[in-house]
Backbone as JSON Lines, residues from 0, in Angstrom:
{"i":0,"aa":"X","n":[2.45,-7.97,-11.43],"ca":[2.97,-9.44,-11.61],"c":[2.31,-10.01,-12.75]}
{"i":1,"aa":"X","n":[0.91,-9.85,-12.84],"ca":[0.25,-10.63,-13.91],"c":[-1.29,-10.11,-13.78]}
{"i":2,"aa":"X","n":[-2.06,-10.5,-14.86],"ca":[-3.42,-10.35,-14.89],"c":[-4.18,-11.34,-15.4]}
{"i":3,"aa":"X","n":[-5.44,-11.6,-14.91],"ca":[-6.33,-12.54,-15.32],"c":[-7.61,-11.89,-15.92]}
{"i":4,"aa":"X","n":[-7.54,-11.8,-17.25],"ca":[-8.61,-11.05,-17.87],"c":[-10.09,-11.56,-17.52]}
{"i":5,"aa":"X","n":[-10.36,-12.81,-17.57],"ca":[-11.77,-13.33,-17.28],"c":[-12.19,-12.98,-15.84]}
{"i":6,"aa":"X","n":[-11.2,-12.69,-14.92],"ca":[-11.6,-12.4,-13.56],"c":[-11.33,-10.91,-13.15]}
{"i":7,"aa":"X","n":[-10.76,-10.19,-14.17],"ca":[-10.44,-8.86,-13.89],"c":[-9.48,-8.61,-12.71]}
{"i":8,"aa":"X","n":[-8.53,-9.58,-12.44],"ca":[-7.69,-9.43,-11.3],"c":[-6.31,-9.01,-11.72]}
{"i":9,"aa":"X","n":[-5.8,-8.27,-10.77],"ca":[-4.35,-7.73,-10.97],"c":[-3.55,-7.95,-9.82]}
{"i":10,"aa":"X","n":[-2.44,-8.67,-9.82],"ca":[-1.64,-8.91,-8.61],"c":[-0.37,-7.91,-8.7]}
{"i":11,"aa":"X","n":[0.03,-7.58,-7.54],"ca":[1.08,-6.62,-7.39],"c":[1.87,-6.83,-6.26]}
{"i":12,"aa":"X","n":[3.24,-6.44,-6.32],"ca":[4.02,-6.55,-5.02],"c":[4.58,-5.1,-4.72]}
{"i":13,"aa":"X","n":[5.15,-5.05,-3.5],"ca":[5.82,-3.73,-3.04],"c":[7.29,-3.59,-3.69]}
{"i":14,"aa":"X","n":[7.92,-4.7,-4.13],"ca":[9.1,-4.88,-4.54],"c":[9.21,-5.24,-6.03]}
{"i":15,"aa":"X","n":[10.26,-4.94,-6.7],"ca":[10.24,-5.44,-7.95],"c":[10.84,-6.93,-8.24]}
{"i":16,"aa":"X","n":[10.36,-7.71,-9.15],"ca":[10.93,-9.02,-9.38],"c":[12.16,-8.83,-9.75]}
{"i":17,"aa":"X","n":[13.04,-9.82,-9.75],"ca":[14.53,-9.89,-10.0],"c":[14.8,-9.28,-11.32]}
{"i":18,"aa":"X","n":[14.26,-9.64,-12.4],"ca":[14.7,-9.37,-13.73],"c":[14.39,-7.82,-13.94]}
{"i":19,"aa":"X","n":[13.21,-7.39,-13.65],"ca":[12.88,-5.89,-13.77],"c":[13.79,-5.09,-12.96]}
{"i":20,"aa":"X","n":[14.17,-5.49,-11.79],"ca":[15.0,-4.85,-10.82],"c":[16.46,-4.81,-11.42]}
{"i":21,"aa":"X","n":[17.03,-5.8,-12.05],"ca":[18.22,-5.76,-12.65],"c":[18.29,-4.68,-13.94]}
{"i":22,"aa":"X","n":[17.14,-4.86,-14.7],"ca":[16.94,-3.88,-15.88],"c":[16.99,-2.54,-15.32]}
{"i":23,"aa":"X","n":[16.35,-2.2,-14.24],"ca":[16.24,-0.69,-13.65],"c":[17.69,-0.42,-13.13]}
{"i":24,"aa":"X","n":[18.3,-1.19,-12.62],"ca":[19.69,-0.82,-12.19],"c":[20.58,-0.73,-13.41]}
{"i":25,"aa":"X","n":[20.55,-1.55,-14.43],"ca":[21.32,-1.3,-15.73],"c":[21.07,0.13,-16.3]}
{"i":26,"aa":"X","n":[19.95,0.42,-16.41],"ca":[19.36,1.73,-16.75],"c":[19.89,2.82,-16.08]}
{"i":27,"aa":"X","n":[19.98,2.79,-14.74],"ca":[20.52,3.8,-13.75],"c":[22.0,3.9,-13.99]}
{"i":28,"aa":"X","n":[22.54,2.77,-14.03],"ca":[24.12,2.63,-14.33],"c":[24.5,3.31,-15.65]}
{"i":29,"aa":"X","n":[23.91,3.11,-16.62],"ca":[23.97,3.67,-17.93],"c":[24.0,5.17,-17.82]}
{"i":30,"aa":"X","n":[22.87,5.66,-17.18],"ca":[22.6,7.11,-16.99],"c":[23.69,7.73,-16.32]}
{"i":31,"aa":"X","n":[24.24,7.05,-15.27],"ca":[25.34,7.69,-14.47],"c":[26.62,7.77,-15.44]}
{"i":32,"aa":"X","n":[26.85,6.77,-16.18],"ca":[28.09,6.81,-16.82],"c":[27.97,7.59,-18.09]}
{"i":33,"aa":"X","n":[26.93,7.71,-18.86],"ca":[26.91,8.37,-20.04],"c":[25.98,9.68,-20.02]}
{"i":34,"aa":"X","n":[25.38,9.95,-18.85],"ca":[24.59,11.19,-18.86],"c":[23.48,11.25,-19.73]}
{"i":35,"aa":"X","n":[22.98,10.03,-20.27],"ca":[21.83,9.97,-21.13],"c":[21.0,8.72,-20.78]}
{"i":36,"aa":"X","n":[19.95,8.73,-21.42],"ca":[19.05,7.48,-21.29],"c":[19.3,6.5,-22.24]}
{"i":37,"aa":"X","n":[19.48,5.24,-21.77],"ca":[19.89,4.11,-22.6],"c":[18.81,3.84,-23.62]}
{"i":38,"aa":"X","n":[17.64,3.88,-23.18],"ca":[16.38,3.57,-24.07],"c":[16.28,4.66,-25.16]}
{"i":39,"aa":"X","n":[16.57,5.94,-24.8],"ca":[16.49,7.04,-25.75],"c":[17.71,7.04,-26.86]}
{"i":40,"aa":"X","n":[18.91,6.58,-26.26],"ca":[20.03,6.3,-27.19],"c":[19.73,5.18,-28.05]}
{"i":41,"aa":"X","n":[19.2,4.12,-27.46],"ca":[18.92,3.02,-28.38],"c":[17.9,3.29,-29.44]}
{"i":42,"aa":"X","n":[17.06,4.0,-29.12],"ca":[15.83,4.34,-30.16],"c":[16.51,5.19,-31.19]}
{"i":43,"aa":"X","n":[17.35,6.11,-31.08],"ca":[18.06,6.87,-31.96],"c":[18.85,6.04,-32.9]}
{"i":44,"aa":"X","n":[19.44,5.04,-32.37],"ca":[20.3,4.07,-33.25],"c":[19.38,3.22,-34.1]}
{"i":45,"aa":"X","n":[18.26,2.91,-33.54],"ca":[17.37,2.02,-34.29],"c":[16.63,2.86,-35.5]}
{"i":46,"aa":"X","n":[16.26,4.06,-35.08],"ca":[15.71,4.97,-36.05],"c":[16.7,5.23,-37.21]}
{"i":47,"aa":"X","n":[17.93,5.2,-37.02],"ca":[18.91,5.55,-38.11],"c":[18.97,4.27,-38.98]}
{"i":48,"aa":"X","n":[18.99,3.14,-38.35],"ca":[18.91,1.89,-39.09],"c":[17.68,1.61,-39.81]}
{"i":49,"aa":"X","n":[16.51,1.67,-39.12],"ca":[15.19,1.54,-39.56],"c":[14.71,0.12,-39.92]}
{"i":50,"aa":"X","n":[15.66,-0.88,-39.78],"ca":[15.24,-2.18,-40.33],"c":[14.47,-3.0,-39.33]}
{"i":51,"aa":"X","n":[14.61,-2.43,-38.06],"ca":[13.52,-3.2,-36.94],"c":[12.46,-2.3,-36.37]}
{"i":52,"aa":"X","n":[12.42,-1.21,-37.01],"ca":[11.26,-0.23,-36.6],"c":[10.01,-0.7,-37.23]}
{"i":53,"aa":"X","n":[9.08,-0.76,-36.35],"ca":[7.56,-1.23,-36.7],"c":[6.78,-0.11,-36.94]}
{"i":54,"aa":"X","n":[6.99,0.82,-36.01],"ca":[6.01,2.02,-36.0],"c":[6.63,3.16,-35.28]}
{"i":55,"aa":"X","n":[6.56,4.27,-35.8],"ca":[7.16,5.47,-35.18],"c":[6.52,6.79,-35.48]}
{"i":56,"aa":"X","n":[6.08,7.52,-34.39],"ca":[5.4,8.78,-34.55],"c":[5.94,9.8,-33.37]}
{"i":57,"aa":"X","n":[5.29,10.86,-33.25],"ca":[5.79,11.78,-32.32],"c":[5.76,11.52,-30.86]}
{"i":58,"aa":"X","n":[4.81,10.43,-30.65],"ca":[4.68,10.01,-29.3],"c":[5.17,8.64,-28.89]}
{"i":59,"aa":"X","n":[5.24,7.75,-29.8],"ca":[5.71,6.47,-29.41],"c":[6.35,5.75,-30.59]}
{"i":60,"aa":"X","n":[7.39,4.82,-30.31],"ca":[8.03,3.97,-31.34],"c":[7.87,2.41,-30.93]}
{"i":61,"aa":"X","n":[7.67,1.71,-31.76],"ca":[7.57,0.2,-31.57],"c":[8.59,-0.31,-32.55]}
{"i":62,"aa":"X","n":[9.5,-1.36,-31.76],"ca":[10.6,-1.85,-32.72],"c":[10.73,-3.36,-32.1]}
{"i":63,"aa":"X","n":[11.32,-4.17,-33.08],"ca":[11.65,-5.53,-32.68],"c":[13.1,-5.3,-32.2]}
{"i":64,"aa":"X","n":[13.42,-5.46,-30.81],"ca":[14.76,-5.38,-30.34],"c":[15.8,-6.27,-30.85]}
{"i":65,"aa":"X","n":[17.03,-5.9,-30.98],"ca":[17.92,-6.93,-31.54],"c":[18.1,-8.17,-30.68]}
{"i":66,"aa":"X","n":[17.74,-7.94,-29.38],"ca":[17.75,-9.13,-28.4],"c":[16.58,-9.87,-28.38]}
{"i":67,"aa":"X","n":[15.63,-9.74,-29.23],"ca":[14.26,-10.49,-29.25],"c":[14.46,-12.02,-29.26]}
{"i":68,"aa":"X","n":[13.68,-12.57,-28.36],"ca":[13.7,-14.09,-28.23],"c":[12.69,-14.6,-29.12]}
{"i":69,"aa":"X","n":[11.48,-13.98,-29.36],"ca":[10.46,-14.48,-30.2],"c":[10.37,-13.54,-31.44]}
{"i":70,"aa":"X","n":[9.97,-14.1,-32.62],"ca":[9.96,-13.3,-33.87],"c":[8.88,-12.2,-33.74]}
{"i":71,"aa":"X","n":[7.95,-12.16,-32.81],"ca":[6.82,-11.35,-32.75],"c":[6.97,-10.46,-31.53]}
{"i":72,"aa":"X","n":[8.36,-10.45,-30.9],"ca":[8.54,-9.56,-29.82],"c":[8.75,-8.09,-30.17]}
{"i":73,"aa":"X","n":[8.13,-7.23,-29.51],"ca":[8.09,-5.84,-29.76],"c":[8.48,-5.14,-28.45]}
{"i":74,"aa":"X","n":[9.16,-4.03,-28.53],"ca":[9.39,-3.14,-27.43],"c":[8.7,-1.75,-27.75]}
{"i":75,"aa":"X","n":[7.9,-1.22,-26.99],"ca":[7.24,0.0,-27.27],"c":[7.83,1.05,-26.3]}
{"i":76,"aa":"X","n":[8.35,2.04,-26.87],"ca":[9.0,3.19,-26.16],"c":[8.27,4.39,-26.33]}
{"i":77,"aa":"X","n":[8.01,5.11,-25.26],"ca":[7.4,6.47,-25.26],"c":[8.49,7.37,-25.62]}
{"i":78,"aa":"X","n":[8.24,8.41,-26.31],"ca":[9.11,9.43,-26.9],"c":[9.41,10.43,-25.84]}
{"i":79,"aa":"X","n":[8.85,10.33,-24.77],"ca":[9.11,11.14,-23.6],"c":[9.23,10.49,-22.33]}
{"i":80,"aa":"X","n":[9.81,10.99,-21.34],"ca":[9.99,10.1,-20.25],"c":[8.78,10.45,-19.29]}
{"i":81,"aa":"X","n":[8.28,9.24,-18.75],"ca":[7.07,9.5,-17.79],"c":[7.25,8.24,-16.79]}
{"i":82,"aa":"X","n":[6.97,8.67,-15.58],"ca":[7.15,7.95,-14.4],"c":[5.98,6.83,-14.16]}
{"i":83,"aa":"X","n":[4.82,6.95,-14.8],"ca":[3.84,6.04,-14.75],"c":[2.89,6.05,-16.07]}
{"i":84,"aa":"X","n":[2.08,5.02,-16.12],"ca":[1.22,5.0,-17.35],"c":[0.4,6.12,-17.33]}
{"i":85,"aa":"X","n":[-0.13,6.71,-16.26],"ca":[-1.17,7.81,-16.32],"c":[-0.44,9.11,-16.63]}
{"i":86,"aa":"X","n":[0.92,9.16,-16.53],"ca":[1.61,10.35,-16.96],"c":[1.65,10.34,-18.56]}
{"i":87,"aa":"X","n":[1.41,9.31,-19.31],"ca":[1.61,9.24,-20.73],"c":[0.29,9.77,-21.4]}
């Protein structure tokens, strides 16, 4: 849910908040329909264009998504699927 650096606190829930839950459902729906990963397909599209790509190497890509709300908004995508940060 959030973190408070001065106190080193992390809050967590057993269920996903509404927005991440909808995002997860959309990713699942895309995979069912297209038999591929939406974020992987999106990264391929952005790599071809190159205009929003900030950083790209064999492990990660950082880009400003076309739906960005803020001019400094970045999405960081791992170049391989991982179920948890510790898997990266």
